[in-house]
Coordinates of C-alpha atoms and ligand atoms in Angstrom, one line a residue:
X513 CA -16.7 5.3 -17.3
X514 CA -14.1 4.9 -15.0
X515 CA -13.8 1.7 -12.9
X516 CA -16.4 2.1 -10.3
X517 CA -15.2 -0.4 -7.4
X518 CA -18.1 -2.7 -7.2
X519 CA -18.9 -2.3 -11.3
X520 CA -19.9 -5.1 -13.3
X521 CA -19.1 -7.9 -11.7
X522 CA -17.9 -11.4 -13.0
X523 CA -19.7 -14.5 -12.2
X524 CA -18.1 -17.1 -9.7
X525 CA -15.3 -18.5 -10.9
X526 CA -14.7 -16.1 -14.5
X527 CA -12.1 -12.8 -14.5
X528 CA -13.5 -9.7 -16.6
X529 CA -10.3 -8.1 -18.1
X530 CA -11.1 -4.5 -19.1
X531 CA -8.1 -2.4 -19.7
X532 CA -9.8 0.7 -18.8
X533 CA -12.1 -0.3 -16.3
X534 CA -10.1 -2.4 -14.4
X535 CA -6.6 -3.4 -12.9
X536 CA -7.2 -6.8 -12.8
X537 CA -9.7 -10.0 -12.4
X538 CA -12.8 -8.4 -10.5
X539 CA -12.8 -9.8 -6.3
X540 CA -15.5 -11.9 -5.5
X541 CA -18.1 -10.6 -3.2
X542 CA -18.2 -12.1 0.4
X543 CA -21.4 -14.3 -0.6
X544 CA -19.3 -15.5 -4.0
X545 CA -16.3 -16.3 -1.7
X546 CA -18.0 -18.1 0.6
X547 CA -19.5 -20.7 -2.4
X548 CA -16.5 -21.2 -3.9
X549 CA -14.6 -21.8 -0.7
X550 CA -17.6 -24.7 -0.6
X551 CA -16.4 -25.9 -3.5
X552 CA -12.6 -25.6 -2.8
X553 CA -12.5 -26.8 0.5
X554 CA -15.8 -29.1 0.4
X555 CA -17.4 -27.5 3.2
X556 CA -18.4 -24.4 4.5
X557 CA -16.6 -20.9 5.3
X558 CA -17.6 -19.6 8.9
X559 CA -17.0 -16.1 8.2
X560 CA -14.9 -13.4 5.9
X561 CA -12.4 -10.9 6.6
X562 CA -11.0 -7.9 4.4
X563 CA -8.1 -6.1 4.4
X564 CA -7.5 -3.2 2.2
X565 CA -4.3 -1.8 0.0
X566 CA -3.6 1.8 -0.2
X567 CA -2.3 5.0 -1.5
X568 CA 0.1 7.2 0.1
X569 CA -1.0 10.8 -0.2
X570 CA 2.5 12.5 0.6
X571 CA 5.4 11.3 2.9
X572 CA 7.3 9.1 0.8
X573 CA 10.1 7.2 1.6
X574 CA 9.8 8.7 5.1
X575 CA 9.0 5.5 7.4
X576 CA 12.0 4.5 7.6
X577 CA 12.9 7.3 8.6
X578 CA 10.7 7.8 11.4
X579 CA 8.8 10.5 9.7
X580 CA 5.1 11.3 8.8
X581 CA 3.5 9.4 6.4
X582 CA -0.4 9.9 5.0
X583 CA -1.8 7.2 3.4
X584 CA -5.4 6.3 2.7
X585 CA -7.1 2.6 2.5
X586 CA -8.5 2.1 -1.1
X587 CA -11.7 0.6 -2.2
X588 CA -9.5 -2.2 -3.3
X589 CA -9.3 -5.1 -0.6
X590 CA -8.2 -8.4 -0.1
X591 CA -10.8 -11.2 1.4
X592 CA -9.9 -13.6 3.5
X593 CA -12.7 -16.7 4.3
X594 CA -12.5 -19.3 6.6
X595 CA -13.4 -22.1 8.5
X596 CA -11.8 -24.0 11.6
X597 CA -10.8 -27.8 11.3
X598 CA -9.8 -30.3 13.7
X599 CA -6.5 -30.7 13.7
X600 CA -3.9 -28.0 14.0
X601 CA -2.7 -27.3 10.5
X602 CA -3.5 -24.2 8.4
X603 CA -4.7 -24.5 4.6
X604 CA -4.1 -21.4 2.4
X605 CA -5.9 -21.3 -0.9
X606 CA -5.5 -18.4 -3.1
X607 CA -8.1 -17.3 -6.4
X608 CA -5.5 -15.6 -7.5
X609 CA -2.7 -18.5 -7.4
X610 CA -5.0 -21.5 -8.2
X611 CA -2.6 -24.3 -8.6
X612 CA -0.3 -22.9 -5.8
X613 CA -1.8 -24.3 -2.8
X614 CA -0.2 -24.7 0.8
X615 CA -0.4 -25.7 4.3
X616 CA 1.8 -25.7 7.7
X617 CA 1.5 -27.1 11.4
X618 CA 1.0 -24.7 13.8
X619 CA 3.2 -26.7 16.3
X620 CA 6.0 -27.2 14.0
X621 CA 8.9 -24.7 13.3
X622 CA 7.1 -22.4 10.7
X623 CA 9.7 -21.4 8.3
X624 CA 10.1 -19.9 4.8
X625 CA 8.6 -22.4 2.4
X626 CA 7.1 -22.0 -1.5
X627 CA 5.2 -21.1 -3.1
X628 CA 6.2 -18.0 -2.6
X629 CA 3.0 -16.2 -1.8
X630 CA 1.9 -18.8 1.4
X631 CA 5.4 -17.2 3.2
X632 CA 3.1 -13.8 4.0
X633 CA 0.2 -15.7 6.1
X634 CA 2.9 -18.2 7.3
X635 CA 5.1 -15.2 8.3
X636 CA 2.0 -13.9 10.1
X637 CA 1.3 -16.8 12.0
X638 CA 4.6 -17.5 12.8
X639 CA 4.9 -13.5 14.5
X640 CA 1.0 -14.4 16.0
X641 CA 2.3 -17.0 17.8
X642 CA 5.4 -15.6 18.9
X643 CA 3.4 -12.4 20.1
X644 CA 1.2 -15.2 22.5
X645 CA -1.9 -15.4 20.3
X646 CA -3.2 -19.0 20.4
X647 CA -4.2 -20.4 16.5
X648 CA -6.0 -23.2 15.8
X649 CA -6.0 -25.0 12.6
X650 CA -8.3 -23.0 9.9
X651 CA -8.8 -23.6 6.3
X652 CA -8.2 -20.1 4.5
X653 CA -9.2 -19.2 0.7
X654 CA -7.9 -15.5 -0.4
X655 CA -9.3 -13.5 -3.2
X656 CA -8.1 -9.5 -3.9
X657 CA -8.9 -6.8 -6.4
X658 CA -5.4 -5.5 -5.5
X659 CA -3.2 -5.8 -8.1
X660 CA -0.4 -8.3 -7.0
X661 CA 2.9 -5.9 -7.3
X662 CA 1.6 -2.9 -8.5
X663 CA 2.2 -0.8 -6.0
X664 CA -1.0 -0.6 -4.0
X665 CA 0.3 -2.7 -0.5
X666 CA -1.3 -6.0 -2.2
X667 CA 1.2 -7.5 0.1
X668 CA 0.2 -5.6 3.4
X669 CA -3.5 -6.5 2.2
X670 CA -2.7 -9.7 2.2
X671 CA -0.6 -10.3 5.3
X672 CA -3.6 -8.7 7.3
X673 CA -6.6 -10.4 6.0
X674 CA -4.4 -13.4 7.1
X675 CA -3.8 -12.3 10.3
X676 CA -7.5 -11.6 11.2
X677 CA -8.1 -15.2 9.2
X678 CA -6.5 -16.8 11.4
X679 CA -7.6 -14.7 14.9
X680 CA -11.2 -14.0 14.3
X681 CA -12.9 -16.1 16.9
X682 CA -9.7 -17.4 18.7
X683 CA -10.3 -15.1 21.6
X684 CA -6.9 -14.1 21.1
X685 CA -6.8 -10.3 20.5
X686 CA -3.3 -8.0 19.6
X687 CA -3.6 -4.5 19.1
X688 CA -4.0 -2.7 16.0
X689 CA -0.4 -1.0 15.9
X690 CA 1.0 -4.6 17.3
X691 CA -0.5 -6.6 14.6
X692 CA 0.9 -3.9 12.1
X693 CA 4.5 -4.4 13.4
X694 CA 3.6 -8.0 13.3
X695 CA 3.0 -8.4 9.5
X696 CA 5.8 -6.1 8.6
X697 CA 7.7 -8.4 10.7
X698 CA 6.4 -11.2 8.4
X699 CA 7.6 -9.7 5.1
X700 CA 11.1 -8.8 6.8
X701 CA 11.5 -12.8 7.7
X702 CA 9.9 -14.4 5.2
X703 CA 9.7 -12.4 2.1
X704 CA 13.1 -10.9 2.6
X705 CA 11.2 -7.5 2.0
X706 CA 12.8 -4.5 3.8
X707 CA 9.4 -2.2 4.1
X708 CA 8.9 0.1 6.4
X709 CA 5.7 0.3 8.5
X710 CA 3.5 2.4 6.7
X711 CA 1.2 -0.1 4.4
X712 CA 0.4 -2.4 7.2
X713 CA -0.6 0.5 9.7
X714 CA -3.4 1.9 7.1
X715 CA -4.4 -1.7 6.4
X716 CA -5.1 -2.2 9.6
X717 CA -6.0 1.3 11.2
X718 CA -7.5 2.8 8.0
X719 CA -10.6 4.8 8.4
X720 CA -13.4 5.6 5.5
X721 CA -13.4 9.0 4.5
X722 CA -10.3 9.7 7.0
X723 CA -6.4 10.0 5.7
X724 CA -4.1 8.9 8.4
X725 CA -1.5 10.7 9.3
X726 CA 0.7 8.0 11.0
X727 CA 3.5 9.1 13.0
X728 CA 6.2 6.7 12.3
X729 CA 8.5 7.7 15.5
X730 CA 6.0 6.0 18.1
X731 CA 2.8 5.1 15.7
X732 CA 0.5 7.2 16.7
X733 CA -2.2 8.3 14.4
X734 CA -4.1 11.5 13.5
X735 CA -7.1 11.1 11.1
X736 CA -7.6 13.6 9.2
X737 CA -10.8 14.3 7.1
X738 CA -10.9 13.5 3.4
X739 CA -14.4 13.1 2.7
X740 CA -15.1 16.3 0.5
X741 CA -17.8 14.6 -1.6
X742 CA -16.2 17.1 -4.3
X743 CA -12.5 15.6 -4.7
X744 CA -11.9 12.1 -5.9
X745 CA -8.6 10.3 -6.0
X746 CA -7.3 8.7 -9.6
X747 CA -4.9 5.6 -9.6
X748 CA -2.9 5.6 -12.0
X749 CA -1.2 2.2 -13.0
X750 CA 2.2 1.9 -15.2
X751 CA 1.7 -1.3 -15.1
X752 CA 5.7 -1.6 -14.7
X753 CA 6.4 -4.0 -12.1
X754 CA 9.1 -3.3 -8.8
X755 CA 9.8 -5.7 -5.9
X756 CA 11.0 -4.4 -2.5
X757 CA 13.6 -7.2 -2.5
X758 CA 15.2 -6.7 -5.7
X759 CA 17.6 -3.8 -3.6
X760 CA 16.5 -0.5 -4.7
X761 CA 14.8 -0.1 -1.9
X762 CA 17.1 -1.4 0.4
X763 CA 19.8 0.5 -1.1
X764 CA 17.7 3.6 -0.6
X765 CA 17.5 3.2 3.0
X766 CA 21.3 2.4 3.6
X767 CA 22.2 5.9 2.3
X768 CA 19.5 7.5 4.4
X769 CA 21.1 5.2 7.6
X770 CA 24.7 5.9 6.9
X771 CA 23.4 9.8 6.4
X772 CA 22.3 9.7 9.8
X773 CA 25.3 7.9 11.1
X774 CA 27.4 11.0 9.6
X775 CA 25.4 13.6 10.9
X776 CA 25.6 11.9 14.1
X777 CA 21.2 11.5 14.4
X778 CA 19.2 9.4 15.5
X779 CA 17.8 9.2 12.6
X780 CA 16.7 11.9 10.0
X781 CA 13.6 12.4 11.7
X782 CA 15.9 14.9 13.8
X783 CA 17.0 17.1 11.4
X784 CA 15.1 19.9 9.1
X785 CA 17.1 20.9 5.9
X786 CA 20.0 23.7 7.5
X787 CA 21.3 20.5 9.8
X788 CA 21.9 18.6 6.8
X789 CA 23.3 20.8 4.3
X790 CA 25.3 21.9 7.5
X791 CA 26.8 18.4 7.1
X792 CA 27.1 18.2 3.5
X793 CA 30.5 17.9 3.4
X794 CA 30.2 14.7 5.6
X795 CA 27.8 13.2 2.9
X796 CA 28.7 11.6 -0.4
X797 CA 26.5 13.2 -3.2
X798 CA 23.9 10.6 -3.0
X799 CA 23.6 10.3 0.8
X800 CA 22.8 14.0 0.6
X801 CA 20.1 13.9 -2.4
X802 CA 18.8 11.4 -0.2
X803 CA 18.2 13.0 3.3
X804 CA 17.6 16.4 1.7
X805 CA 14.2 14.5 0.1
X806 CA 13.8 12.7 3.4
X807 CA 13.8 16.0 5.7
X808 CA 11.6 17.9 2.7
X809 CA 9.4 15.4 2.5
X810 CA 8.5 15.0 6.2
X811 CA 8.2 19.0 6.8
X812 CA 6.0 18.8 2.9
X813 CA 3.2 15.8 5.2
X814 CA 3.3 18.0 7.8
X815 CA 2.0 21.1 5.4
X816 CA -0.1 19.1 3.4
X817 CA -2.2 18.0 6.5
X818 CA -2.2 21.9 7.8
X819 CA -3.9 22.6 3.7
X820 CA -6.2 19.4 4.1
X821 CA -7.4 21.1 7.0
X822 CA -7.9 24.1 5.8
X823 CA -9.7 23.5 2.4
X824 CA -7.2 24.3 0.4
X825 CA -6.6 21.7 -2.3
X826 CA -4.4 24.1 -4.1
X827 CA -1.8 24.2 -2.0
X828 CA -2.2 20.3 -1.1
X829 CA -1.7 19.6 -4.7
X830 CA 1.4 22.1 -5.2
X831 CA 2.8 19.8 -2.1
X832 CA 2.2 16.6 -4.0
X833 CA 3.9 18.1 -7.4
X834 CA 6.9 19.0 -5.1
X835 CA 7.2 16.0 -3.4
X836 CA 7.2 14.2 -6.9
X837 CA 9.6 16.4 -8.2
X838 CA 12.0 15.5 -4.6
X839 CA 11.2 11.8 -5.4
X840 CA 12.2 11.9 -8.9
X841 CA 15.8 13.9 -8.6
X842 CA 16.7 13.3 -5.3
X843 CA 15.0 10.5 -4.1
X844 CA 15.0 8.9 -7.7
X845 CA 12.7 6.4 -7.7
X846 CA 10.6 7.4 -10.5
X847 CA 10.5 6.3 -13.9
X848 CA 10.0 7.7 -17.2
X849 CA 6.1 6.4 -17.3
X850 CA 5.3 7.6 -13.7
X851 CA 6.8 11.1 -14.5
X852 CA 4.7 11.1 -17.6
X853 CA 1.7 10.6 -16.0
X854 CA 1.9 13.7 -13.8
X855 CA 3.2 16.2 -16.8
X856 CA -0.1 14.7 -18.3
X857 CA -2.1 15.5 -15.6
X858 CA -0.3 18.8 -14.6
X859 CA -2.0 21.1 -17.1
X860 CA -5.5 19.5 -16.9
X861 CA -8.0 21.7 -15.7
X862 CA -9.1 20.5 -12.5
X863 CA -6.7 18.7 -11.2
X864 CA -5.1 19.8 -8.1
X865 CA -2.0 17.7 -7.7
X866 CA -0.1 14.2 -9.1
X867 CA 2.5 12.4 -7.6
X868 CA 4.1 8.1 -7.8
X869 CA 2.8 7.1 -4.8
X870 CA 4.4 4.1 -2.8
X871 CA 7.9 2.9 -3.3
X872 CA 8.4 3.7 -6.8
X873 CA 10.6 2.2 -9.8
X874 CA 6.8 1.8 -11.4
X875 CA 3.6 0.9 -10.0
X876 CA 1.5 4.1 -9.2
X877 CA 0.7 7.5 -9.7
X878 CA -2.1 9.2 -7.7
X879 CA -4.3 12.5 -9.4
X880 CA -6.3 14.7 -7.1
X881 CA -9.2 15.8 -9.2
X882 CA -12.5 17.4 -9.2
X883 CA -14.3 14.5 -8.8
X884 CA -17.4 15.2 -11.4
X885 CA -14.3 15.4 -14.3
X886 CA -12.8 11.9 -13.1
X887 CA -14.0 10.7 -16.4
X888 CA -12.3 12.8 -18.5
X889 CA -9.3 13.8 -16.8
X890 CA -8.7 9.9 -16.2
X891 CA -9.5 9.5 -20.5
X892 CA -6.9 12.1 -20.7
X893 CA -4.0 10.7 -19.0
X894 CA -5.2 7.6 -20.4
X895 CA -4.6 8.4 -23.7
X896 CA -1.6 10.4 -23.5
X897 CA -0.1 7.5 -21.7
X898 CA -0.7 5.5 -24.8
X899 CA 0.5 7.8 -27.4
X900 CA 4.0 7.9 -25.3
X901 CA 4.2 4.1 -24.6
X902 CA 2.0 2.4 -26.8
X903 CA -0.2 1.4 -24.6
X904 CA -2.9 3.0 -22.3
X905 CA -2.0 3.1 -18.6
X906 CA -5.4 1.8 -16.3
X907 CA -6.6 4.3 -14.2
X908 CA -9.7 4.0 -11.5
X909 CA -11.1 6.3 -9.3
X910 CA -11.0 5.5 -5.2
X911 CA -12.0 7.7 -2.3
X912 CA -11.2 7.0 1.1
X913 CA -12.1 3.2 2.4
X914 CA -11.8 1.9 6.4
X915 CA -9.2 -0.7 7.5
X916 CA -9.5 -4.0 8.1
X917 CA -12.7 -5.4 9.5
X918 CA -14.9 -8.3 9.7
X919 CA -17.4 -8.7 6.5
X920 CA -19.6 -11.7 7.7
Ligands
GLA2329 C1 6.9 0.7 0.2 C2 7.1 0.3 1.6 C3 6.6 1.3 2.6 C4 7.2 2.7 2.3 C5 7.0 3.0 0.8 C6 7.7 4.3 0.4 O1 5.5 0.8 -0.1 O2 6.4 -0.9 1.9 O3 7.0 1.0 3.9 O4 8.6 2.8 2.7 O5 7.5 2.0 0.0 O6 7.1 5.4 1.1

């Protein structure tokens, strides 16, 4: 059996590690947050909040780049409880970081601090404050089922369950786009991560059985249908860890930005394929590997959402193998154990398409499969995976989930 989302569950307090059924310690439900904030805190939570990671369908790398992006939320999800307190200081508590507690005045200068982790919900409150929301003190305890740093926006989960920590009740409302601009604001300042805006959009504006298609020009949103009760998604995991501030990324979207400076765009939104191999000669080799992925990549969304709509999985998945191929030789931010995972899935009957999904240098790779042979085509990457690297990769099925929301 795959890893159903809400399988067996551990009691309060215990992790279940199950390399195939599961990418990590098992969340806590809302009523088995709410106790052990009890005991953490030593009184009760008032309410609970969840915020979602994700996977990025096609429209990689684009964000940046002002293009089209189309993510969906996963049944993986962050929770957030909480409970007001007198004074005006926030305490964060994290399952997942037990002896790694923090707190910060609301009134003071909030600035980068350690542990590392509190400086996403510090970042948060610091941009909810500046945006004219008024916070009050709260204690907060966090539990997620998103693996921290593999790939799934465990970050963007987390820097949104913390923003509707801290506002639910306040009175104080920011719009849904806003509050996504907020939190990537958050990891800019105090995580030093250079993201773009995709993973806290679908976090926050993420609808069940929908895939957004998020227009990253002026962030407006299109959902599409993704419900068929026929296709399932498989995550793949490497397991091989990447952080957005190690310079990768960064460096990725300096050649896409001095690209556009040459070709004299906006940005590379503005051009289709001719414009820039009309340029090339104004690009070193790399800037051009990169924009040629970034224009491909926006016009491959754009189809992919045209075959969504039509029914046709076939082509949707020939898009996905493309824009793997793109990310991988001219993009290249895959690695040896993400491209094995798609030539694994590639010949598989029923599978439609495989791609990495999300920044890349590890983390994820996404299947699109019939979803009554999950099981085996999931045992079959599996073990493939193994034989190459000596050890299996996890893999769990997810379908579309909603955004952000308030649990109790
Ligand atoms: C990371 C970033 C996103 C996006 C993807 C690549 O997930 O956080 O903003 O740029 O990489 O598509």
């Amino acid at each position: 059996m795959l890893a159903a989302h809400r399988g067996a569950r551990a009691p309060s307090g215990l992790t279940l590690f199950s390399p195939h059924a599961s990418l990590g310690p098992m969340a806590l439900s809302a009523a088995e947050l709410k106790r052990y904030f009890s005991q953490v805190y030593g009184h009760p939570a008032a309410g609970v909040v969840r915020a979602p990671g994700r996977v990025n369908l096609i429209g990689e790398h684009t964000d940046y780049n002002d293009g089209f992006v189309l993510p969906i939320a996963i049944e993986r999800q962050t929770l957030a409880a909480y409970a007001p307190r007198a004074d005006r200081t926030i305490r964060l508590a994290s399952r997942q970081q037990r002896r790694a507690e923090a707190s910060f005045y609301l009134d003071g200068p909030i600035r980068r601090a350690r542990p590392k982790w509190a400086n996403y919900p510090m970042g948060v409150a610091a941009g909810l404050i500046a945006h004219g929301a008024e916070l009050a003190g709260r204690d907060i305890l966090f539990d997620s089922d998103v693996p921290i740093g593999g790939g799934l926006s465990s970050s963007a989960s987390l820097e949104v369950a913390a923003a509707l920590a801290m506002l639910t009740g306040t009175g104080s409302r920011v719009d849904d786009y806003q509050l996504a601009l907020i939190c990537q604001k958050a990891e800019h300042d105090f995580v030093g991560a250079p993201c773009g805006i995709m993973d806290q959009a679908i976090a926050v504006m993420g609808r069940a059985g929908r895939a957004m298609l998020l227009d990253c020009r002026d962030g407006s949103a299109r959902q599409i249908p993704f419900d068929d009760p026929h296709l399932v998604i498989l995550v793949a995991d490497t397991k091989v860890k990447h952080d957005l501030t190690d310079g990768d990324y960064a460096a990725r979207r300096a050649q896409c930005h001095a690209a556009t400076d040459k070709l004299d765009l906006k940005t590379l939104r503005y051009a289709d394929e001719a414009t820039v191999l009309a340029g090339a000669d104004k690009l070193t080799e790399k800037e051009l590997m990169r924009a040629r992925h970034v224009v491909g990549e926006i016009e491959r969304t754009v189809r992919a959402v045209d075959a969504l709509v039509a029914g046709d999985h076939a082509e949707f998945g020939r898009l996905m193998y493309a824009s793997h191929a793109s990310l991988r030789d001219d993009y290249q931010v895959s690695c040896p154990e993400l491209d094995r995972i798609v030539e694994l899935a590639r010949p598989l009957r029923d599978v439609y398409g495989a791609r990495m999904t999300g920044g890349g240098f590890g983390g994820c790779a996404i299947i699109l499969v019939r979803a009554d042979q999950a099981d085996r085509i999931g045992r079959a990457v599996t073990e493939g995976f193994a034989a190459a690297f000596g050890h299996p990769c996890v893999v769990f099925a997810t379908r579309a989930a909603s955004g952000a929301g308030v649990v109790c």
